[in-house]
Short mmCIF file of C-alpha atoms and ligand atoms in Angstrom, two decimals:
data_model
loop_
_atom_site.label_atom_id
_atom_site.label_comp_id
_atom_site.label_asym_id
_atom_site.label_seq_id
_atom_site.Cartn_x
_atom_site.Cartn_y
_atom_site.Cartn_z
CA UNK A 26 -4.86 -12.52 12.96
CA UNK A 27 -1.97 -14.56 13.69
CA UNK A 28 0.82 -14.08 11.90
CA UNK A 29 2.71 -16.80 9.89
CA UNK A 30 1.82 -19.35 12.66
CA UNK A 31 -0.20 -22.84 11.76
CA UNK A 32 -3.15 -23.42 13.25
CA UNK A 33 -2.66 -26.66 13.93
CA UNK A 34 -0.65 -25.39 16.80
CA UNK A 35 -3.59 -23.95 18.93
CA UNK A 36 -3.89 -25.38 22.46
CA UNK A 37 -0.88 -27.41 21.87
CA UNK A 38 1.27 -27.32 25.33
CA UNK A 39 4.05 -29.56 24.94
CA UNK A 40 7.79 -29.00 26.37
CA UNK A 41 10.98 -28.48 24.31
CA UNK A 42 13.33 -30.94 24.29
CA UNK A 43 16.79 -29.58 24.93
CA UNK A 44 19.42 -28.78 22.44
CA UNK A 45 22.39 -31.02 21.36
CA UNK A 46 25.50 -29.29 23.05
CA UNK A 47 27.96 -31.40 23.14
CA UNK A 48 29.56 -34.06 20.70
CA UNK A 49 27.49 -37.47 20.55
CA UNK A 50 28.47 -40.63 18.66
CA UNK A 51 25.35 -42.82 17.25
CA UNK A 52 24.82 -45.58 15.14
CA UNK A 53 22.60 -43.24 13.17
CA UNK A 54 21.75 -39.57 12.61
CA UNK A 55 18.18 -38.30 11.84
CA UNK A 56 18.77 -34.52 10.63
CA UNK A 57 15.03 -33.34 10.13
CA UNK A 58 12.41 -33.97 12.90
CA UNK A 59 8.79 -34.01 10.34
CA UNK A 60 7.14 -37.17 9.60
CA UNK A 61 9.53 -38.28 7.64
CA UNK A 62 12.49 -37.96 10.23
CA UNK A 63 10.06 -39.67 12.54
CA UNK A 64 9.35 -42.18 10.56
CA UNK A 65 13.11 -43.00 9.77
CA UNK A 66 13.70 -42.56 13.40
CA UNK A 67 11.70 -45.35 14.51
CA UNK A 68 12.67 -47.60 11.78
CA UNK A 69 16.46 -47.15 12.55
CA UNK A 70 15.80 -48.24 16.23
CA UNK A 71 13.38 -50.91 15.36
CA UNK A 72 16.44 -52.32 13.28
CA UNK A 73 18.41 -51.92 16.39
CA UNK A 74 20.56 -48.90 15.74
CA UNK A 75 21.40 -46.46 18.01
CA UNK A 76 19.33 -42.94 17.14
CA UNK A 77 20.21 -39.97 17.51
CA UNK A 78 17.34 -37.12 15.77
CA UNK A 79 18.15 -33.48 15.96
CA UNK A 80 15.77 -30.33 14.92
CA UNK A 81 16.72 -26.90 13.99
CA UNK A 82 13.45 -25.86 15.66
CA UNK A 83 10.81 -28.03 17.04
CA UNK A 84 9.60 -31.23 15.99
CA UNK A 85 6.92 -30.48 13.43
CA UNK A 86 7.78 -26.81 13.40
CA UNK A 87 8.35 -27.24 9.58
CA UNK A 88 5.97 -28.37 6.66
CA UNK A 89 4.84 -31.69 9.43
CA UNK A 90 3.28 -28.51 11.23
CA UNK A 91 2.17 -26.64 8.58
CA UNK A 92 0.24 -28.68 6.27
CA UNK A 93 -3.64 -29.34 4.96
CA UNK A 94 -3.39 -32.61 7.28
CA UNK A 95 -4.70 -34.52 4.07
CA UNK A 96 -3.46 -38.28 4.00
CA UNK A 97 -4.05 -39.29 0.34
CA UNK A 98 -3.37 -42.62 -1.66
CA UNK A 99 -0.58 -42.17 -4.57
CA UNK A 100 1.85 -40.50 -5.11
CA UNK A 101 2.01 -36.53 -6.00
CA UNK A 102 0.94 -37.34 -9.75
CA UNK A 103 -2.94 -38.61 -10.08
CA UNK A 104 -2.99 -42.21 -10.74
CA UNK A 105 -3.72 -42.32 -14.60
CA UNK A 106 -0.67 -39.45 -15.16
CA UNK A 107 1.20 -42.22 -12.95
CA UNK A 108 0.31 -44.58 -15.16
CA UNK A 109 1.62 -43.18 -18.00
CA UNK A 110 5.00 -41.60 -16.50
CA UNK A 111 5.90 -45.36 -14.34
CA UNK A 112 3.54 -48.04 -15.89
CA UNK A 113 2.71 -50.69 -13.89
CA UNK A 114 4.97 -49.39 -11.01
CA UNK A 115 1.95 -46.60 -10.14
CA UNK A 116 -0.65 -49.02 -9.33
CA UNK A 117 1.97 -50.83 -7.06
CA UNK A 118 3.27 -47.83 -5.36
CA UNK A 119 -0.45 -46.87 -5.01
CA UNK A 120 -0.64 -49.53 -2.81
CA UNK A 121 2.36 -49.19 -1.01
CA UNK A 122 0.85 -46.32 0.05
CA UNK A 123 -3.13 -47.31 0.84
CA UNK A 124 -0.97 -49.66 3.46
CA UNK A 125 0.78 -47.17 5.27
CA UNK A 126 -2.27 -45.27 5.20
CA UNK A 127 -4.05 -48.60 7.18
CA UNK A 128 -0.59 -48.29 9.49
CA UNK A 129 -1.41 -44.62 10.08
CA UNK A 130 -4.77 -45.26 10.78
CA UNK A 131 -4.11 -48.24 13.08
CA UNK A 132 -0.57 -46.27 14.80
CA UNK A 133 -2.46 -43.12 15.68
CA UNK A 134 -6.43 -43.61 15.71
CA UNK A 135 -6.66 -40.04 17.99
CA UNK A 136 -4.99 -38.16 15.89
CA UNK A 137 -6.63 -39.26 12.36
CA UNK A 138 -9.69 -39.30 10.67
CA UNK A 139 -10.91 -41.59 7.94
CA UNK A 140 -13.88 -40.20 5.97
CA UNK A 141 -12.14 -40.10 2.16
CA UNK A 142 -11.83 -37.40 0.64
CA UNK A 143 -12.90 -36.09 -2.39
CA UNK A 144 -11.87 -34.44 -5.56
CA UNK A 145 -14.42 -32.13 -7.50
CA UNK A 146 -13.51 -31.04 -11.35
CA UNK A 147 -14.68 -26.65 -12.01
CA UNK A 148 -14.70 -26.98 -15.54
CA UNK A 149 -14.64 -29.31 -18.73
CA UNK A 150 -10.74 -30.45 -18.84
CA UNK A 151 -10.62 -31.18 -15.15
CA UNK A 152 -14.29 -33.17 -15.86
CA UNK A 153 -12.61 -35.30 -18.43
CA UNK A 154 -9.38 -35.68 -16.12
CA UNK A 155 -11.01 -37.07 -13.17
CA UNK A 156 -12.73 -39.44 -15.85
CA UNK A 157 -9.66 -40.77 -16.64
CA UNK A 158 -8.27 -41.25 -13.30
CA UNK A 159 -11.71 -43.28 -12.35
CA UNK A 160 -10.67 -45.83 -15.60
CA UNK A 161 -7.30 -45.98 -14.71
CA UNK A 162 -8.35 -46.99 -11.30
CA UNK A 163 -10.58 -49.04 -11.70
CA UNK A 164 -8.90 -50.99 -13.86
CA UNK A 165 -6.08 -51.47 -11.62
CA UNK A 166 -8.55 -52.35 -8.81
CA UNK A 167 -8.19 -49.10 -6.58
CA UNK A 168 -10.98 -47.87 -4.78
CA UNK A 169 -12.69 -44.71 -6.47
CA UNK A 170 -16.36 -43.79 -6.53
CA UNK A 171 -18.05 -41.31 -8.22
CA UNK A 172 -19.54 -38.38 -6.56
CA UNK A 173 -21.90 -35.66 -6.81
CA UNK A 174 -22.81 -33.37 -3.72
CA UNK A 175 -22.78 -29.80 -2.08
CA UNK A 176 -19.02 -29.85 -2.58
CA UNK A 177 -19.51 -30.14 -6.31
CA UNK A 178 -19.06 -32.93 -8.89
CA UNK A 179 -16.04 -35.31 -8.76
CA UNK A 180 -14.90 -38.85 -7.90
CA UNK A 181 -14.45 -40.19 -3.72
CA UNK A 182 -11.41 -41.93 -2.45
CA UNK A 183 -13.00 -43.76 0.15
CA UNK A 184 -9.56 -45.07 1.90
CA UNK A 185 -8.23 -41.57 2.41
CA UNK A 186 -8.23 -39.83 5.65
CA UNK A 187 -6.71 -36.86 7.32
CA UNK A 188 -4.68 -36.27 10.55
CA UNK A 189 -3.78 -33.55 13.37
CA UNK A 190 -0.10 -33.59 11.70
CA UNK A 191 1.11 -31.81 14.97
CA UNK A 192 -0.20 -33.97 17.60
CA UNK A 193 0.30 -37.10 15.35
CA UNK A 194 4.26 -35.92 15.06
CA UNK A 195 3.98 -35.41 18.99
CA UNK A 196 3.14 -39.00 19.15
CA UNK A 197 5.27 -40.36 17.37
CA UNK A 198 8.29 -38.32 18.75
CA UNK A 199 7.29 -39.87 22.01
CA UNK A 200 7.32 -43.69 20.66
CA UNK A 201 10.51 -43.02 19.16
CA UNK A 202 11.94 -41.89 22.72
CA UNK A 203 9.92 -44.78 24.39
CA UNK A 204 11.89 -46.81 21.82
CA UNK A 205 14.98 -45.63 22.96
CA UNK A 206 15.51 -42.78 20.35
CA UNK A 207 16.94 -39.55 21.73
CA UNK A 208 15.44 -36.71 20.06
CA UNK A 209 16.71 -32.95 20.34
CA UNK A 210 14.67 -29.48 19.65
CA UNK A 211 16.88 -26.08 18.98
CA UNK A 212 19.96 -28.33 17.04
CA UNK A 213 20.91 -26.93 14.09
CA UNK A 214 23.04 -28.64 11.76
CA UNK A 215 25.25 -26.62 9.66
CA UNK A 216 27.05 -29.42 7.15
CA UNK A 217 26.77 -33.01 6.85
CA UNK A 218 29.74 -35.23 5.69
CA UNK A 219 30.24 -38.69 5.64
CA UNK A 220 30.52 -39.81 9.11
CA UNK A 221 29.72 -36.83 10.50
CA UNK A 222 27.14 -34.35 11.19
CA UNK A 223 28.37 -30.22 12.50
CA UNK A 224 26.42 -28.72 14.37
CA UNK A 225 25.74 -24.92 14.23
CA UNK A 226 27.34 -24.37 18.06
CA UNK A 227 30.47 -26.17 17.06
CA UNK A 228 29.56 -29.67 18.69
CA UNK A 229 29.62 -32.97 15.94
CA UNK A 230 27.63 -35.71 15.80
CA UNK A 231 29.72 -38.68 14.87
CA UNK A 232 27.33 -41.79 12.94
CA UNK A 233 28.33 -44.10 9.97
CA UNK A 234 24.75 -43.46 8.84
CA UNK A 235 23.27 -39.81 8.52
CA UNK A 236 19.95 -39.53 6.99
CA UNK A 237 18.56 -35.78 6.35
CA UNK A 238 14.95 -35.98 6.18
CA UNK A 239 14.25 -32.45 5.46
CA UNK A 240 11.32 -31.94 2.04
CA UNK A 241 11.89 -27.92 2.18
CA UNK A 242 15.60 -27.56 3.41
CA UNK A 243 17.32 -30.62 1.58
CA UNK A 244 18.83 -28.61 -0.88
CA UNK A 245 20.65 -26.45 1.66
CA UNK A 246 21.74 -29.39 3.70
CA UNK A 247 23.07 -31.52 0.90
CA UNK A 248 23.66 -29.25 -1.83
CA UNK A 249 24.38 -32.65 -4.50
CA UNK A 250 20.51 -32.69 -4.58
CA UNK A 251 20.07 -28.97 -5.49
CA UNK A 252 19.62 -29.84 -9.59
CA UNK A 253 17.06 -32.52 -8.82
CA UNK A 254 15.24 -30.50 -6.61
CA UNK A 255 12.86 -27.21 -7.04
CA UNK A 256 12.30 -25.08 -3.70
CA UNK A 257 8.15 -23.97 -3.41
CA UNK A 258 6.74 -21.99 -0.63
CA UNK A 259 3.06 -23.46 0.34
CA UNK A 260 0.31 -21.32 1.99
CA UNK A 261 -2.66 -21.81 3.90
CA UNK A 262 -5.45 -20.11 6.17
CA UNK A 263 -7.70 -21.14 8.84
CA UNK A 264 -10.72 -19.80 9.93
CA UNK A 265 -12.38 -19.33 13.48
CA UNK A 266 -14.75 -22.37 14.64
CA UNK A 267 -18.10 -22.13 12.15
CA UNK A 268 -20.84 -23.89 11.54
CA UNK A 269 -21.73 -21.86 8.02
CA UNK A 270 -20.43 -24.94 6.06
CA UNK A 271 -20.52 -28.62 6.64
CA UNK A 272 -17.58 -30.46 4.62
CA UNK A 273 -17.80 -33.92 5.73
CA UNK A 274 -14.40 -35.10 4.04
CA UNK A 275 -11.11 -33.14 2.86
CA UNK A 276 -11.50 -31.44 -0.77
CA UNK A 277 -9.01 -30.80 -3.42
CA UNK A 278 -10.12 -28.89 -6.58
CA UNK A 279 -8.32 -27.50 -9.94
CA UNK A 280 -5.91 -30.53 -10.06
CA UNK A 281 -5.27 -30.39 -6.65
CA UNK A 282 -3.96 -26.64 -6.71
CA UNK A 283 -6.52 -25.89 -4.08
CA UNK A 284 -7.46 -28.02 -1.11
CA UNK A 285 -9.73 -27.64 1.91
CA UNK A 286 -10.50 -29.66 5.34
CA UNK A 287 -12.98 -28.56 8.05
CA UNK A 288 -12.10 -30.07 11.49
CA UNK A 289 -14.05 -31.71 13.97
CA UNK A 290 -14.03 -28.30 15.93
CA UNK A 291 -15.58 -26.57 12.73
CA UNK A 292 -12.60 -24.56 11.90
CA UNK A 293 -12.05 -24.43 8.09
CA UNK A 294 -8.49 -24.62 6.84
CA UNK A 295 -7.41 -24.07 3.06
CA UNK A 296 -4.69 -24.32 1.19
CA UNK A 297 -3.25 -23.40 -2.43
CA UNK A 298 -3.52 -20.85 -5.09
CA UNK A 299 0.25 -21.15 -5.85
CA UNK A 300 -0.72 -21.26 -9.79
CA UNK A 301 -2.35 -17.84 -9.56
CA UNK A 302 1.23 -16.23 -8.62
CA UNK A 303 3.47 -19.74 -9.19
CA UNK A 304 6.91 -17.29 -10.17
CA UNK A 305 6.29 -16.03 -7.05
CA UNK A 306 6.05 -19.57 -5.04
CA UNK A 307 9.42 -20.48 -6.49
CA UNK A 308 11.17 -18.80 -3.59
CA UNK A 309 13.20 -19.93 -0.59
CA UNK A 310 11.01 -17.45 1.77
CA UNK A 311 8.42 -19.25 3.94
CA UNK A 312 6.31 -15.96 5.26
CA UNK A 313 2.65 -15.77 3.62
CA UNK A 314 2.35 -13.74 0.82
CA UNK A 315 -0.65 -11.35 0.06
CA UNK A 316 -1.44 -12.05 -3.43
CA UNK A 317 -1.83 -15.87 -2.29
CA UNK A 318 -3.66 -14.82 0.15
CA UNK A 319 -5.98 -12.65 -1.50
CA UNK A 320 -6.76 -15.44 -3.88
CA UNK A 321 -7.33 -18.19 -0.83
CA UNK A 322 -9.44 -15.71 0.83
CA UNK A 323 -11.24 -15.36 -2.61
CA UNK A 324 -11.80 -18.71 -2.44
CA UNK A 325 -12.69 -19.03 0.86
CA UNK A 326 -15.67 -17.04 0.59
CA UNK A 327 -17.50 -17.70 -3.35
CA UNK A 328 -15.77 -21.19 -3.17
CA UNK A 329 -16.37 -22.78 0.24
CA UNK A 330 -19.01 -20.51 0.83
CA UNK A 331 -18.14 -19.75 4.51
CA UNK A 332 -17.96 -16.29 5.97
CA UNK A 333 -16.30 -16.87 9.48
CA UNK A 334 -13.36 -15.26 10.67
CA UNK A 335 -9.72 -15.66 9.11
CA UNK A 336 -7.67 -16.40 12.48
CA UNK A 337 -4.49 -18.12 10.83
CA UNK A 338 -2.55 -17.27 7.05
CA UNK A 339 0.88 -19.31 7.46
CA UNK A 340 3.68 -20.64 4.82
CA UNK A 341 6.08 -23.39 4.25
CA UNK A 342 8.62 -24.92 2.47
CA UNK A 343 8.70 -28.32 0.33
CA UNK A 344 10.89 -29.34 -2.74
CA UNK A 345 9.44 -30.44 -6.14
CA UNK A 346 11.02 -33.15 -8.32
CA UNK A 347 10.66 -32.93 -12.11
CA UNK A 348 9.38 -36.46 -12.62
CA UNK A 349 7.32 -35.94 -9.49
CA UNK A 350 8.91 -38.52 -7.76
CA UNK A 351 10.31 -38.29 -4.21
CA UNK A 352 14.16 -37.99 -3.62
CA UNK A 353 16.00 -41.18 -1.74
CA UNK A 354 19.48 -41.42 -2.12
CA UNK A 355 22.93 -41.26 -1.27
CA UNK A 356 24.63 -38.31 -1.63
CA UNK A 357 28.10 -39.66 0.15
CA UNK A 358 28.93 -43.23 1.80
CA UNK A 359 26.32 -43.29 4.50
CA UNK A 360 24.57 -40.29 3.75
CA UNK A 361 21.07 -40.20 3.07
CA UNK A 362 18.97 -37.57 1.75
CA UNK A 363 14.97 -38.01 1.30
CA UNK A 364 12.83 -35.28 -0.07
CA UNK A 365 10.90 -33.70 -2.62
CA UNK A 366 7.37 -34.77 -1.93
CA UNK A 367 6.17 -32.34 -4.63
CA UNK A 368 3.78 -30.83 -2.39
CA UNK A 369 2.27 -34.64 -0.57
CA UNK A 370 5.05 -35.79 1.84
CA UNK A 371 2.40 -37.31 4.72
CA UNK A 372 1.71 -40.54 3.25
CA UNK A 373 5.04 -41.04 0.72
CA UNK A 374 7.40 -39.10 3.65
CA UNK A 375 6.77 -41.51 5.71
CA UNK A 376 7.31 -44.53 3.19
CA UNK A 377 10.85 -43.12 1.61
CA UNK A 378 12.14 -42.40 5.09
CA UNK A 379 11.65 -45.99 6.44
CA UNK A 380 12.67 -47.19 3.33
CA UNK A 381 16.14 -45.42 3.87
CA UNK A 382 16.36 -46.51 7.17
CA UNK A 383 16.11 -49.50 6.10
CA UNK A 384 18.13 -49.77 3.18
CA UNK A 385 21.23 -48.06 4.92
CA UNK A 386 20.81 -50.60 7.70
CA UNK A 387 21.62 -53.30 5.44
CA UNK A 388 17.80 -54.51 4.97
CA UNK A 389 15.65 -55.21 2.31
CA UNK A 390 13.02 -52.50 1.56
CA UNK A 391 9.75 -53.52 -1.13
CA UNK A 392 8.30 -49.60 -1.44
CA UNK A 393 12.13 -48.18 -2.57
CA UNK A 394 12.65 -51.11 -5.15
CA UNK A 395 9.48 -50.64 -6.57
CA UNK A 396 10.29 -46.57 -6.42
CA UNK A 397 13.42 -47.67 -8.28
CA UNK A 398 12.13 -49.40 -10.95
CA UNK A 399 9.39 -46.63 -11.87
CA UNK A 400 12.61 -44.07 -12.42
CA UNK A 401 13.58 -46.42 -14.79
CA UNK A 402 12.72 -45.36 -18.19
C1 FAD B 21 1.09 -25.42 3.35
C2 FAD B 21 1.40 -26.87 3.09
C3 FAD B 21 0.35 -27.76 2.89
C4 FAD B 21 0.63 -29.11 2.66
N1 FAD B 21 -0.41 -29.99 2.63
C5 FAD B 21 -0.15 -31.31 2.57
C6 FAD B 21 -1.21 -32.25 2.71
O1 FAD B 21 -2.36 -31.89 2.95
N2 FAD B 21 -0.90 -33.58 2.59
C7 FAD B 21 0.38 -34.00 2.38
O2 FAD B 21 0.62 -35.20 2.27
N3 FAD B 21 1.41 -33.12 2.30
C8 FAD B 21 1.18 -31.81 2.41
N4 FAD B 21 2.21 -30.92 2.37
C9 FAD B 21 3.57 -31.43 2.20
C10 FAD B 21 4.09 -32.05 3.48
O3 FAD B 21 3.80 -31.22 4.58
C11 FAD B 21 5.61 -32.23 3.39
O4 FAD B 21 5.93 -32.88 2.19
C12 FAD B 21 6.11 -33.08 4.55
O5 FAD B 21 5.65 -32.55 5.76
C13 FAD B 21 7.61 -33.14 4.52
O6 FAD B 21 8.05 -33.86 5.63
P1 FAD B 21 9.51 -33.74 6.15
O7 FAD B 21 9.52 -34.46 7.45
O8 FAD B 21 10.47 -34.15 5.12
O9 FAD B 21 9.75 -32.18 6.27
P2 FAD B 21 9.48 -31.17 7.48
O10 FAD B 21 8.24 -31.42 8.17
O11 FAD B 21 9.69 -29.81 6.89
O12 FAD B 21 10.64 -31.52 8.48
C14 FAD B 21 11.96 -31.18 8.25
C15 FAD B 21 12.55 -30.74 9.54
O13 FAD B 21 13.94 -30.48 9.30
C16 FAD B 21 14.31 -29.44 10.14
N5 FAD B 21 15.51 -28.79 9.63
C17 FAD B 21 15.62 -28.00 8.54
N6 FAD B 21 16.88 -27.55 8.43
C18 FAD B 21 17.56 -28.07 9.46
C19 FAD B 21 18.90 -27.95 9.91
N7 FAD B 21 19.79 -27.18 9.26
N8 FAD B 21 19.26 -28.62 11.02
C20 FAD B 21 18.39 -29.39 11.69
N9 FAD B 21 17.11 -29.52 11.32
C21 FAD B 21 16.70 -28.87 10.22
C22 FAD B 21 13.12 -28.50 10.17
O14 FAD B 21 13.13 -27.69 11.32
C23 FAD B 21 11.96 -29.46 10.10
O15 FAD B 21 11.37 -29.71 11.34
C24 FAD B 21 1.97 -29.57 2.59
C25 FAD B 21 3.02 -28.68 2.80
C26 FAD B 21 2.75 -27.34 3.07
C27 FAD B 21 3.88 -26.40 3.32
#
């Protein structure tokens, strides 16, 4: 077994990019190199800024690296909870998000994979809760089906997908360079002030705009979000290549707690359990933990049903918002801090983090407004 190390890394050979050591002057910052930072990086030069992106470890080392790879409409709340928490702002930041989905789809066809994916209820309250997300859904004219299958009994979401999250970040890493970003591995920043960015070997970064696009370590970088954020360790396992189980389409079971994939290799990865121990998951460590993993293995086998070989357990860190929606603000003039995905920062990462861009760039951005007004009360 491998430990604390994502399987989503296997067979990857790609070189480091060299570390910041000297001071730089850019129109923007990037702290954070996930999808998010990506995402904001690209924006930023497509706006015509100057871009500089630096990463404590490697691009996608982090959560980008680590997660179930599922690419799912919404936001972290299901739609009909949505519904009730925003209004009429979920069903339009519902389809904020089936659009960046089509843009993920159409940006990276290699690296993503577009079968839906599927939720199945285990007993009576999660029965009636998917019922209620097919009404609300249908009624705002979002794509849902019902389903019933070897996976169990649930409801389809026929416009998800789900990506490679390392060589998709690896992609897009090199578009931002080709774009005329300049990207740097091994850089860790230490504080971030307004104007200025300190690196960890003593050199600065100098840039009006600094935008720290960082789910799990936002909270350390700009402490001002601390209160509005809640730290959670996620874990996961992988299993050798089998052919013991056929899961067409990612899964996600007991309100999401749990979620499963099997790739086109036939390697089966899973995720979840943190409700089993969740005291436990509120921590700042980001090593796997046995009682997780005792329950994931658990699941693994009467669950999924498969008996191959675990060859991966790994952890990571994300933030949690009370309201469950994502972090996107200024936490000093021209400092940006984006975050707290509450556990689904693919698909709404990518969205807040061109939306700040944007928005500290002096342009207009449709997803954030809309974002805004569902925090209204
Ligand atoms: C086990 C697990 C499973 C998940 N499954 C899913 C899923 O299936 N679907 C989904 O949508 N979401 C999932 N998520 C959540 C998702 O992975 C995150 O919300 C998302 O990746 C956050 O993106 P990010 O770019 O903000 O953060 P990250 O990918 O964590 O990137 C932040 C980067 O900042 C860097 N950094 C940190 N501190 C510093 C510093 N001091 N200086 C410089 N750089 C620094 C890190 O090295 C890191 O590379 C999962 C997360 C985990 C952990």
């Amino acid at each position: 077994m491998t430990a604390n190390t994502s399987a989503w890394w296997d067979g990857i050979e790609h070189p480091v990019r060299p570390s910041l050591t000297h001071d730089a002057e850019a129109d923007v910052c990037v702290v954070g190199l996930g999808g998010s930072g990506l995402s904001a990086a690209r924006e930023a030069r497509a706006l015509g800024a100057r871009v500089i992106g630096v990463d404590a470890g490697r691009i996608a080392g982090q959560a980008a690296g680590r997660n179930g790879g599922l690419l799912l409409g919404g936001m972290a709340a299901f739609h009909h909870d949505g519904v009730t928490q925003w209004g009429d702002a979920a069903a339009a930041l519902y389809r904020f998000t089936l659009e960046e989905l089509l843009r993920m789809r159409r940006d990276t066809p290699h690296e993503t994979w577009w079968h839906g994916s599927l939720r199945v209820w285990e007993d009576e309250t999660e029965r009636e809760d998917c019922e209620r997300q097919y009404t609300a859904m249908q009624r705002d004219g979002l794509r849902v089906e019902r389903y019933a299958g070897p996976e169990g009994v649930g409801l389809v979401f026929p416009d998800d997908g789900a990506c490679h999250p390392v060589r998709r970040a690896l992609v897009l890493a090199a578009r931002a360079e080709t774009e005329g970003a300049t990207l740097y591995e091994q850089t860790r920043v230490c504080a971030v002030h307004e104007g200025a960015v300190e690196l960890t070997n003593g050199a600065v970064i100098r840039a009006p705009t600094i935008l720290v696009c960082a789910d799990g370590a936002l909270a350390s970088l700009l402490p001002a979000a601390a209160d509005r954020l809640r730290q959670v360790r996620l874990q996961m396992l992988a299993t050798a290549p089998t052919d013991d189980v056929q899961i067409p389409r990612p899964v996600y079971a007991r309100f999401g707690y749990d979620y499963w994939q099997q790739l086109p290799d036939g390697r089966v990865l899973l995720g979840g359990g943190r409700d089993q121990c969740e005291a436990e998951e509120y921590t700042t460590r980001d090593t796997p933990s046995a009682s997780i993993q005792g329950w994931l293995e658990h699941r693994l086998r009467t669950r999924i049903g498969t008996m191959a070989a675990i060859t991966h357990r790994w952890a990571a860190q994300v933030t949690y918002t009370r309201d469950e929606l994502p972090v996107v603000d200024t936490f000093a003039p021209g400092v940006w801090g984006v975050g707290g995905y509450s556990g689904t920062g693919n698909v709404v990462g990518a969205l807040c983090a061109r939306g700040a861009a944007r928005r500290s760039l002096g342009a207009p951005d449709a997803f954030l407004d809309v974002l805004d007004s569902a925090r209204r009360p």
